[in-house]
PDB file of C-alpha atoms in Angstrom:
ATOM      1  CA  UNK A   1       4.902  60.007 -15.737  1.00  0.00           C
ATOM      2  CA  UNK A   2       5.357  59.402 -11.899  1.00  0.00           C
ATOM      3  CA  UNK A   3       2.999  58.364  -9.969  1.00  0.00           C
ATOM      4  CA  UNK A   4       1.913  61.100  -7.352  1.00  0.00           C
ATOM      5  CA  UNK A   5       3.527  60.846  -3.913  1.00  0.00           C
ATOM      6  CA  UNK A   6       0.453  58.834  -1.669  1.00  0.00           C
ATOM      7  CA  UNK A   7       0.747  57.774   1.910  1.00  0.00           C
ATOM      8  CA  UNK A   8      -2.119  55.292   0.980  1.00  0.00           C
ATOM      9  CA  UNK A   9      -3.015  53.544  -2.220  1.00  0.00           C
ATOM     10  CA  UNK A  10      -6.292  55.176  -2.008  1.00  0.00           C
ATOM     11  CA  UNK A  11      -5.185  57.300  -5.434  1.00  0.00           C
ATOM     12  CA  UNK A  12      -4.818  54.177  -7.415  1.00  0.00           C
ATOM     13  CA  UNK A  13      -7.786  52.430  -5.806  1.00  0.00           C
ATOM     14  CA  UNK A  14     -10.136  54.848  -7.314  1.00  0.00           C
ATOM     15  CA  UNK A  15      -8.699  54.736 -10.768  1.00  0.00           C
ATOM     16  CA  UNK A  16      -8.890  50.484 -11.006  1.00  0.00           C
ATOM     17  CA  UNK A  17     -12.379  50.956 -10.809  1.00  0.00           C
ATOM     18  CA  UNK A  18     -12.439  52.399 -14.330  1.00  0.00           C
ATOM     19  CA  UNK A  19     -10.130  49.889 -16.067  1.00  0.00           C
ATOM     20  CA  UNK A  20      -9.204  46.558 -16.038  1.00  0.00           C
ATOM     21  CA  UNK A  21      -5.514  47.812 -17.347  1.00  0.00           C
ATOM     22  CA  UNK A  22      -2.499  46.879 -14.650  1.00  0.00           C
ATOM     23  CA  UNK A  23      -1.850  50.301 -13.010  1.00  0.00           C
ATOM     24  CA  UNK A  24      -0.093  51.710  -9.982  1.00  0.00           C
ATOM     25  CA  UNK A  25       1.585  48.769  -9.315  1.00  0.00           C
ATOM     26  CA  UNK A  26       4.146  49.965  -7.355  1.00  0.00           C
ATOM     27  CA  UNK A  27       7.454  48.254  -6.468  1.00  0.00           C
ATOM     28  CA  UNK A  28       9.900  46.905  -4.037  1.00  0.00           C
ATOM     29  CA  UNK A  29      13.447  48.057  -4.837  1.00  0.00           C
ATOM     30  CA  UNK A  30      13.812  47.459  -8.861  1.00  0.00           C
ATOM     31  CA  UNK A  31      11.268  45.073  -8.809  1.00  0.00           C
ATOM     32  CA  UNK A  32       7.739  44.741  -8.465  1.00  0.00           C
ATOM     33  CA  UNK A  33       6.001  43.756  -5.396  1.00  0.00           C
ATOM     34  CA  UNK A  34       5.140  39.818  -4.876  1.00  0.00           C
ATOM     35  CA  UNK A  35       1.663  40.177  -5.165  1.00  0.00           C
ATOM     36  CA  UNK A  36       1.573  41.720  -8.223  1.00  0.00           C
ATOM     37  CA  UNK A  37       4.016  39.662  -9.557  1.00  0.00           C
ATOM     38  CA  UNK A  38       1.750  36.352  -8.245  1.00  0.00           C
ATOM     39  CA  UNK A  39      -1.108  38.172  -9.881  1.00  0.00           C
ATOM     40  CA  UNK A  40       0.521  38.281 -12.987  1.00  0.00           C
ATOM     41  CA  UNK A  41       1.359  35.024 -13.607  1.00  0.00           C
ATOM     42  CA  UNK A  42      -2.339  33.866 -12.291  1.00  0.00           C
ATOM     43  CA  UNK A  43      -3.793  36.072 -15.396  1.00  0.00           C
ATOM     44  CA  UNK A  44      -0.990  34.286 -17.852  1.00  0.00           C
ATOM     45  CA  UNK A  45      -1.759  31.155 -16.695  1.00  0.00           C
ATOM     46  CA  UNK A  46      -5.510  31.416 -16.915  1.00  0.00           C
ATOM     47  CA  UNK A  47      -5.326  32.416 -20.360  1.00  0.00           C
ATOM     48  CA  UNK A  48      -3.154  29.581 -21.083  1.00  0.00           C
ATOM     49  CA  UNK A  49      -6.220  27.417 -20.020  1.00  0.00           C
ATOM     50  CA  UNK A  50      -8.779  29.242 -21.448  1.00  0.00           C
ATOM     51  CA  UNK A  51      -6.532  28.847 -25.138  1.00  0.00           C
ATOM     52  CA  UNK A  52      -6.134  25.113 -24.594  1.00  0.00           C
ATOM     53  CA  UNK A  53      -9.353  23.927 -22.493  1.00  0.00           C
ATOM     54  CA  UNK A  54     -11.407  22.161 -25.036  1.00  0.00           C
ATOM     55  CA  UNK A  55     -14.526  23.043 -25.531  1.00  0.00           C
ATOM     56  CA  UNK A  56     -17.536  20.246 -24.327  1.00  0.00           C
ATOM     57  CA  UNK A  57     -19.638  20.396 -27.144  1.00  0.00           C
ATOM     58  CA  UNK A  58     -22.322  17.907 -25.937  1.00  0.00           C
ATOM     59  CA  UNK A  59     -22.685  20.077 -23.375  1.00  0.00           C
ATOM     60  CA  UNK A  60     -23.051  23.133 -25.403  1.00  0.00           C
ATOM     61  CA  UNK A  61     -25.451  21.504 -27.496  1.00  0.00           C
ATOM     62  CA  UNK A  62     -27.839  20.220 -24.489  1.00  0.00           C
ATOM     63  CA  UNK A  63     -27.688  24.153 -23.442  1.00  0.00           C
ATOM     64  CA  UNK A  64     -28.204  25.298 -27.326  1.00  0.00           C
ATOM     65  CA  UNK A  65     -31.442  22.776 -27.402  1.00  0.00           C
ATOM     66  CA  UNK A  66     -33.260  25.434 -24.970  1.00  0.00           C
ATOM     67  CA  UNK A  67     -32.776  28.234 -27.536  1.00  0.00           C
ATOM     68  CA  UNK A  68     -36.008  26.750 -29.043  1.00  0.00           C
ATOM     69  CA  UNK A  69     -34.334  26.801 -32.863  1.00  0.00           C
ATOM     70  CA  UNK A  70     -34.276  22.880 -33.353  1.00  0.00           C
ATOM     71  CA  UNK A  71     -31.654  20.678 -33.109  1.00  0.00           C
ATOM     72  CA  UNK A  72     -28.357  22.147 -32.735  1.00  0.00           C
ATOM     73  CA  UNK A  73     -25.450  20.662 -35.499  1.00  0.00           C
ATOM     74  CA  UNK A  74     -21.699  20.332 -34.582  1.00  0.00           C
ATOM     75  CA  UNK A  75     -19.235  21.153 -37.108  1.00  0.00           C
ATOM     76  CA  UNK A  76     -15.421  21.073 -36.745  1.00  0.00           C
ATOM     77  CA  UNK A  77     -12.665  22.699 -38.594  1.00  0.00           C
ATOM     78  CA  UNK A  78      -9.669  20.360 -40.270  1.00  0.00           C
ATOM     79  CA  UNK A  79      -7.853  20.652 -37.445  1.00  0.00           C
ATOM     80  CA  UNK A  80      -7.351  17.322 -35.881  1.00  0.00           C
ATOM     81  CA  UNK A  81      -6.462  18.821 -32.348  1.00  0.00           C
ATOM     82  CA  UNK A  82      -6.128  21.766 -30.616  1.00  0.00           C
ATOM     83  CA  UNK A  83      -2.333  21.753 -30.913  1.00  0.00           C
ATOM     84  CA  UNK A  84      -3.049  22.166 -34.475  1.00  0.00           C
ATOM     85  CA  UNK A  85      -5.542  24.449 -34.070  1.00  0.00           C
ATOM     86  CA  UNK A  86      -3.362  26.637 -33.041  1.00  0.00           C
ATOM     87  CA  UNK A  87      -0.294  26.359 -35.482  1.00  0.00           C
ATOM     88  CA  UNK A  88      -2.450  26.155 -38.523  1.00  0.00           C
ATOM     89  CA  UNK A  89      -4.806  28.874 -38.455  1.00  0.00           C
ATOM     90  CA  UNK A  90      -5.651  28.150 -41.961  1.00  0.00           C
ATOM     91  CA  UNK A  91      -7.327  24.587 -40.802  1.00  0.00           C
ATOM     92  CA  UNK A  92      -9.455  26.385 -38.967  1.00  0.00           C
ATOM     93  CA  UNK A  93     -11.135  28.463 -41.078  1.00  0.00           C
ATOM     94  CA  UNK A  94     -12.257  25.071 -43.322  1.00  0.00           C
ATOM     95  CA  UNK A  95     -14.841  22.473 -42.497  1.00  0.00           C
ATOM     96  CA  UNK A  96     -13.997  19.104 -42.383  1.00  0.00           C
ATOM     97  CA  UNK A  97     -17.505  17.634 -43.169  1.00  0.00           C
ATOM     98  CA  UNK A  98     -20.527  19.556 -43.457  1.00  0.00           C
ATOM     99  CA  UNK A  99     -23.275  16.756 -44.526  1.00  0.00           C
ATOM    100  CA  UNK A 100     -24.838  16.465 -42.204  1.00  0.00           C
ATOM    101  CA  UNK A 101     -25.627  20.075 -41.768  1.00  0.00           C
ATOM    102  CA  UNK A 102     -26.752  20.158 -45.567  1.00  0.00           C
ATOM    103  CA  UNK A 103     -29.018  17.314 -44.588  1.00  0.00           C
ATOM    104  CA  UNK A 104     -30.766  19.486 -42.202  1.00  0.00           C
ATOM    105  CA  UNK A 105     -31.429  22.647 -43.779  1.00  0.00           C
ATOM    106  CA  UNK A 106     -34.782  23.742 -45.699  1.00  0.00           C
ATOM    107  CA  UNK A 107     -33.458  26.595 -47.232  1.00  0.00           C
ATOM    108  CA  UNK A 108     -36.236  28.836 -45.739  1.00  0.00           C
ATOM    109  CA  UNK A 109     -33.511  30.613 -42.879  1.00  0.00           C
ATOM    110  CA  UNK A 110     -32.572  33.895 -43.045  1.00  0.00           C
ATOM    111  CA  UNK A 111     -30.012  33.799 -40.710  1.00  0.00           C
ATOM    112  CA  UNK A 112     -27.382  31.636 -39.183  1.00  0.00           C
ATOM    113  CA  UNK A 113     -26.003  31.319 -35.550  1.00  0.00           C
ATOM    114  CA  UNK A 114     -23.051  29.807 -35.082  1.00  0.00           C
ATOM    115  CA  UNK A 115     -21.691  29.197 -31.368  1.00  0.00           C
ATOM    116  CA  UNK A 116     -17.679  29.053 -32.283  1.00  0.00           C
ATOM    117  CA  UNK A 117     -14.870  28.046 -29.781  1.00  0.00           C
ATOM    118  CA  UNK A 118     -12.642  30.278 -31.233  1.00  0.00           C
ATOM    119  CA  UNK A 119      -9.541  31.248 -28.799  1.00  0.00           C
ATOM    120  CA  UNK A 120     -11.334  30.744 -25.740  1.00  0.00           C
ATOM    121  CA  UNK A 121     -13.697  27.907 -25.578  1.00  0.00           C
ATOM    122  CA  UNK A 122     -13.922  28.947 -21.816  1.00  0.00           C
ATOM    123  CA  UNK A 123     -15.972  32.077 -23.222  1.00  0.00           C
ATOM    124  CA  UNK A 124     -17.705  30.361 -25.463  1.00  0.00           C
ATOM    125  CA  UNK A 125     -19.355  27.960 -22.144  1.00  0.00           C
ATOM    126  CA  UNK A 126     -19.308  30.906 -20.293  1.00  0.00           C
ATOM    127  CA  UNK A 127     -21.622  33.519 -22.459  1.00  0.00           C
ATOM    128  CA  UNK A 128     -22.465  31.564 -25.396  1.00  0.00           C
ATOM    129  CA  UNK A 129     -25.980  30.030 -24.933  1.00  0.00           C
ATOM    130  CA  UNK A 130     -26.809  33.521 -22.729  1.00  0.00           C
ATOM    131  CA  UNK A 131     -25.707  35.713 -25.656  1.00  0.00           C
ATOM    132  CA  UNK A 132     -27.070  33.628 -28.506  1.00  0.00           C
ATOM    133  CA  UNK A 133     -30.984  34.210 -26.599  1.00  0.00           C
ATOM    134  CA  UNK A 134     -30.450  37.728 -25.912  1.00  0.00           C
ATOM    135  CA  UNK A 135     -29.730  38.177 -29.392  1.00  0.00           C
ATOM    136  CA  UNK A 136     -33.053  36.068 -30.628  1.00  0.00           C
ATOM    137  CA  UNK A 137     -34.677  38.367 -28.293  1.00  0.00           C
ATOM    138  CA  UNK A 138     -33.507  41.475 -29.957  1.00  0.00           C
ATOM    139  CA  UNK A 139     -33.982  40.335 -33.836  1.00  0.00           C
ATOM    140  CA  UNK A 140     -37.055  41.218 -35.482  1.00  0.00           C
ATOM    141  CA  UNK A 141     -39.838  38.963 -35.339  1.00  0.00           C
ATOM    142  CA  UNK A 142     -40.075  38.584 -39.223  1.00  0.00           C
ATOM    143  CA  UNK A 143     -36.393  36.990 -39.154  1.00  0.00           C
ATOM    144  CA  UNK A 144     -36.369  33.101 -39.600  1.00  0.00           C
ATOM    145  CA  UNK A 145     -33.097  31.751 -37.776  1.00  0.00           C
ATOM    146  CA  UNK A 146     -31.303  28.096 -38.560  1.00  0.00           C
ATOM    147  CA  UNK A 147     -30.800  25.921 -35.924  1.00  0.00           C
ATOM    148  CA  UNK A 148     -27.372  26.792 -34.033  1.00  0.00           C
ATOM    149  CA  UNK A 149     -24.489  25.279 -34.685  1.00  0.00           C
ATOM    150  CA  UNK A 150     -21.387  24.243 -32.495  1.00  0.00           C
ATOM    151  CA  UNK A 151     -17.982  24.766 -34.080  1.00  0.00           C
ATOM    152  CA  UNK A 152     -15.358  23.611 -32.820  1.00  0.00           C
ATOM    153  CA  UNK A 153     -11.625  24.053 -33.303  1.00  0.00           C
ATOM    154  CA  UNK A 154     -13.167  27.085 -35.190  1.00  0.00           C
ATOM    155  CA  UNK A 155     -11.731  30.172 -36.546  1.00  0.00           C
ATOM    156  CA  UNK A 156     -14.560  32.957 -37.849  1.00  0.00           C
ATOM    157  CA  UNK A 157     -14.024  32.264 -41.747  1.00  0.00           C
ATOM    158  CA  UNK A 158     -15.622  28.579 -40.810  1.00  0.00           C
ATOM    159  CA  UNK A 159     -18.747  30.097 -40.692  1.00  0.00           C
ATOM    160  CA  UNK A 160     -18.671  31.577 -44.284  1.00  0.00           C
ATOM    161  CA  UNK A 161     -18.942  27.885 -45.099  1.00  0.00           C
ATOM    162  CA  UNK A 162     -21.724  27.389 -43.036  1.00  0.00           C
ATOM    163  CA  UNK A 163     -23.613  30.281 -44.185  1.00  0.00           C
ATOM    164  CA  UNK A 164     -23.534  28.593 -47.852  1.00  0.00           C
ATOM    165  CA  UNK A 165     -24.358  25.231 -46.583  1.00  0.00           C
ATOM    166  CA  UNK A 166     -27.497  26.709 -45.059  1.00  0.00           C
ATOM    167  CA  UNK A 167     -29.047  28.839 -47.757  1.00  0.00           C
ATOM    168  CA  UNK A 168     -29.047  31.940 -45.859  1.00  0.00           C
ATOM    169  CA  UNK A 169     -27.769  35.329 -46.714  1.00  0.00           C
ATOM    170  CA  UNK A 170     -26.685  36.580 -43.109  1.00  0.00           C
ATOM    171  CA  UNK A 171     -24.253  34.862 -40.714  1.00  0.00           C
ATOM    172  CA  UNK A 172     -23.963  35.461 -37.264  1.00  0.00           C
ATOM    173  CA  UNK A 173     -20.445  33.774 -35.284  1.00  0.00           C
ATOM    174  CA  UNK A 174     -20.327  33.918 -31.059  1.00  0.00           C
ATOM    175  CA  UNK A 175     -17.203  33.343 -31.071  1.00  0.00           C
ATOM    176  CA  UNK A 176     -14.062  33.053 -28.490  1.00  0.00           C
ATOM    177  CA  UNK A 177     -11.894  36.001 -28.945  1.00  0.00           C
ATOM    178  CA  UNK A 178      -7.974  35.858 -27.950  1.00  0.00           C
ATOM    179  CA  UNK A 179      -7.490  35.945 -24.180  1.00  0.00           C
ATOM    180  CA  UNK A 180      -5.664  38.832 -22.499  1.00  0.00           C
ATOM    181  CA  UNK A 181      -4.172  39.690 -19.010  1.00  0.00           C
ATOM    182  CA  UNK A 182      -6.971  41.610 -17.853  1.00  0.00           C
ATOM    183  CA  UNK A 183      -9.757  38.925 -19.901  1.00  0.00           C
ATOM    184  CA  UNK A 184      -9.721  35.348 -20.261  1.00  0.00           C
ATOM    185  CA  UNK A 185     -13.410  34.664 -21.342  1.00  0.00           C
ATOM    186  CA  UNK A 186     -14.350  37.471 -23.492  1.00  0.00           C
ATOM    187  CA  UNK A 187     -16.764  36.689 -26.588  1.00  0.00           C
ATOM    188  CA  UNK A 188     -17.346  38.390 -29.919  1.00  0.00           C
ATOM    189  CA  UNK A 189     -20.215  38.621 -32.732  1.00  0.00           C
ATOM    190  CA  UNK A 190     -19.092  38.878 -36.374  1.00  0.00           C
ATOM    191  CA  UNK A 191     -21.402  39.484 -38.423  1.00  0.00           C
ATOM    192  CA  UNK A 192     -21.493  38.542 -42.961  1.00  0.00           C
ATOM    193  CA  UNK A 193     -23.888  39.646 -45.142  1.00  0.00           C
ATOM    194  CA  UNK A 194     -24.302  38.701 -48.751  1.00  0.00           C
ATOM    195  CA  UNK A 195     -26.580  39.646 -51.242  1.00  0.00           C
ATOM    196  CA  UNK A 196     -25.979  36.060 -53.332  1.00  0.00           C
ATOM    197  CA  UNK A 197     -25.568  33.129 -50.937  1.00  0.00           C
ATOM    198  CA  UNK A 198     -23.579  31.581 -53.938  1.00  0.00           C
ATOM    199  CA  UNK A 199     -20.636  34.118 -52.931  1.00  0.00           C
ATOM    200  CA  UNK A 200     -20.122  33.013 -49.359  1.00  0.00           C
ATOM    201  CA  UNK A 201     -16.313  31.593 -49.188  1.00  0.00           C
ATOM    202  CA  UNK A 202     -15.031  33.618 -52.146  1.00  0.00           C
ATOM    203  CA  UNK A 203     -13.219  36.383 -51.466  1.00  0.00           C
ATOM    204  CA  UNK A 204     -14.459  37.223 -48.320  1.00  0.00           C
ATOM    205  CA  UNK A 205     -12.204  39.369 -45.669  1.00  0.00           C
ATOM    206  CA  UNK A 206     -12.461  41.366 -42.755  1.00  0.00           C
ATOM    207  CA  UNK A 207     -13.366  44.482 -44.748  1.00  0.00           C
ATOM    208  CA  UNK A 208     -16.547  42.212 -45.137  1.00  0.00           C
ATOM    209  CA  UNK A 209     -17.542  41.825 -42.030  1.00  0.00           C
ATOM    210  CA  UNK A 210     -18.939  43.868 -38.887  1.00  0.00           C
ATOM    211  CA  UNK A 211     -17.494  42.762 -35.007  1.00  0.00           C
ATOM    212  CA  UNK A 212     -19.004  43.065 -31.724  1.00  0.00           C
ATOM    213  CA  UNK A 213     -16.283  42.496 -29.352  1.00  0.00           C
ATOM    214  CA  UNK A 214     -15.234  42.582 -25.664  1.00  0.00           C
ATOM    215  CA  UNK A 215     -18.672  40.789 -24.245  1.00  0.00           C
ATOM    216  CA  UNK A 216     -18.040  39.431 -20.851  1.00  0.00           C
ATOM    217  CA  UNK A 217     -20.874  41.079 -18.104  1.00  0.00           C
ATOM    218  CA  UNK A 218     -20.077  42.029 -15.934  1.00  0.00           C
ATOM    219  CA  UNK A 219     -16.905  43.585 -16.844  1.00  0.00           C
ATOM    220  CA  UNK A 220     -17.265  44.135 -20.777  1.00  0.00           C
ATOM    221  CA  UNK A 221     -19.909  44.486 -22.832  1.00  0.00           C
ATOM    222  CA  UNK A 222     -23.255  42.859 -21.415  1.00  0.00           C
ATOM    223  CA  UNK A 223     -25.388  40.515 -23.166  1.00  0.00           C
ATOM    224  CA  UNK A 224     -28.671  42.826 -24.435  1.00  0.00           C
ATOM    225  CA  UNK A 225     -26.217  45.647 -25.616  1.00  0.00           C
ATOM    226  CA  UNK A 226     -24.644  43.454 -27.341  1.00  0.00           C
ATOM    227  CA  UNK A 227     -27.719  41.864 -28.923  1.00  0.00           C
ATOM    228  CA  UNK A 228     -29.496  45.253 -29.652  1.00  0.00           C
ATOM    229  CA  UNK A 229     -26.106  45.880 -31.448  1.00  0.00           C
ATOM    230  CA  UNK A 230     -26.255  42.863 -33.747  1.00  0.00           C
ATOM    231  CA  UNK A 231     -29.113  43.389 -34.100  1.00  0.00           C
ATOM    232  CA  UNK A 232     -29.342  46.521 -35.765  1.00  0.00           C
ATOM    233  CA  UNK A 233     -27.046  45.317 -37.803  1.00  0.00           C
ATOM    234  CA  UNK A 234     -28.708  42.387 -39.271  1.00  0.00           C
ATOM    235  CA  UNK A 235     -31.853  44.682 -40.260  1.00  0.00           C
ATOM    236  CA  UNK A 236     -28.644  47.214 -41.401  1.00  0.00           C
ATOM    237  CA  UNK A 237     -27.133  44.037 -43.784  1.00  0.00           C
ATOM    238  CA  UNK A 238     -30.583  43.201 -45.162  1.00  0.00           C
ATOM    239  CA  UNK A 239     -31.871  46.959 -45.787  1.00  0.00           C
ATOM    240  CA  UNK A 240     -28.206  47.727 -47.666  1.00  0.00           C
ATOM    241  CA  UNK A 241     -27.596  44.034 -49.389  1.00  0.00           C
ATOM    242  CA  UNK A 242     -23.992  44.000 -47.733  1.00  0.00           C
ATOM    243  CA  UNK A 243     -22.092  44.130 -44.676  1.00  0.00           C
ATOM    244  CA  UNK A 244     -18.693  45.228 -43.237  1.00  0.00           C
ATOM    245  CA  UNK A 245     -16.956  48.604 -43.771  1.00  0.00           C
ATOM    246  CA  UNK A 246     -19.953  49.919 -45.562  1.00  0.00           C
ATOM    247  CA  UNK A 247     -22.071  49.096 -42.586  1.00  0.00           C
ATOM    248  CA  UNK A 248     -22.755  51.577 -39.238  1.00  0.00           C
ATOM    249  CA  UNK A 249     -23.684  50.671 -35.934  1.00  0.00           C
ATOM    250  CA  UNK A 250     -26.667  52.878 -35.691  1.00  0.00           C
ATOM    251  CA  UNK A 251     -28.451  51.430 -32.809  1.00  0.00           C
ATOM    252  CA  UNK A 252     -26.944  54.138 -30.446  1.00  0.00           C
ATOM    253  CA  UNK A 253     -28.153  56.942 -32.422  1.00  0.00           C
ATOM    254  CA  UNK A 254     -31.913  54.984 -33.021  1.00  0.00           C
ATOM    255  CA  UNK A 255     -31.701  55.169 -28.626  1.00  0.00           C
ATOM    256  CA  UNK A 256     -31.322  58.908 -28.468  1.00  0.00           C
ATOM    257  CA  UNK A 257     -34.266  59.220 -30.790  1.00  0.00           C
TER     258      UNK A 257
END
């Protein structure tokens, strides 16, 4: 479809204040103008960073310490780097020690919060700590949540491990979600629920699990819809004894009400 014919770019103006999609770029002969081309390449090459930046955990965990949950635990995945990381997804989804978490826990959590670097550790610095406290806010007050802990080179599964380590029968990941052209520091929630802690890490898949995504204020999701999202569905998990495809977001509909 052609763009209209404009003596201004006033047309396309208005419309890139609904999306964050490349539109209307226009062009100079066959090719596209410089600045968009400049533009371009500044988006790739920020999500190059945001992939490969590694994530300061001691920092993270001096931030986490103000959630008012204890002492945050790190955790990292078999990966040795980020390099591998990033070829082996598989590393990631596997602890390499988890002792010292085990040492910590009472068994009396219901819930755990793990802050994951995920694809873009830059997301995870950005929204992380903010996101984990609007979500405390937003949980009932009857719901007992573990300390947090930091993973790092961290893919979601990780936390299934966690989960069992802890005791606790719902898991929630903040986690760094694959940058884009348009988003570079975008976070999302998964959430697992089992009704036996003993079955956390066997056979659990996607179809298990409910996801939050795009949550970057100001330009994506914000922080307390988010939270009131997650949750509804942690009191969702526990009322139905599962999670995932047979769980609804109803926290939309429980608004209109």
């Amino acid at each position: 479809m052609s763009a209209p014919e404009r003596s201004d770019d006033s047309f396309w103006d208005a419309l890139r204040t609904t999306t964050q999609s490349r539109i209307g770029l226009g062009r100079t002969g066959d090719a596209l103008p410089t600045r968009r081309v400049l533009e371009f390449a500044a988006a790739h090459a920020a999500a190059r960073d945001a992939v490969h930046q590694p994530l300061d955990a001691d920092e993270l965990v001096a931030r986490a310490r103000d959630l008012g949950l204890g002492e945050p635990v790190v955790v990292t995945s078999r990966a040795a780097d980020r390099g591998e990381y990033l070829r082996r997804p598989d590393l990631g989804r596997v602890p390499a020690d988890l002792s010292d978490l085990e040492a910590t826990s009472d068994g009396a959590a219901d819930v755990a919060l793990v802050l994951a670097d995920g694809l873009s550790p830059r997301a995870l610095t950005d929204h992380g700590v903010a996101l984990a406290a609007a979500v405390l806010a937003a949980l009932p007050p009857d719901v007992i949540v573990a300390p947090p802990v930091i993973a790092t080179q961290t893919r979601v599964a990780l936390g299934d491990h966690v989960a069992r380590a802890l005791g606790v029968r719902t898991l929630l990941v903040l986690i760094g979600e694959r940058p884009g052209l348009s988003v570079a520091d975008s976070l999302g929630i998964y959430l697992t629920h089992r009704a036996d802690p003993e079955d956390f890490g066997a056979g659990i898949t996607d179809a298990h699990r409910n996801c939050i995504s795009n949550i970057h204020p100001p330009e994506g999701l914000g922080y307390a819809d988010a939270a009131r999202i997650a949750a509804a569905l942690v009191v969702g998990a526990r009322r139905l004894g599962r999670s995932g495809v047979d769980l609804k977001d109803t926290s939309r509909a429980e608004l209109e009400d």
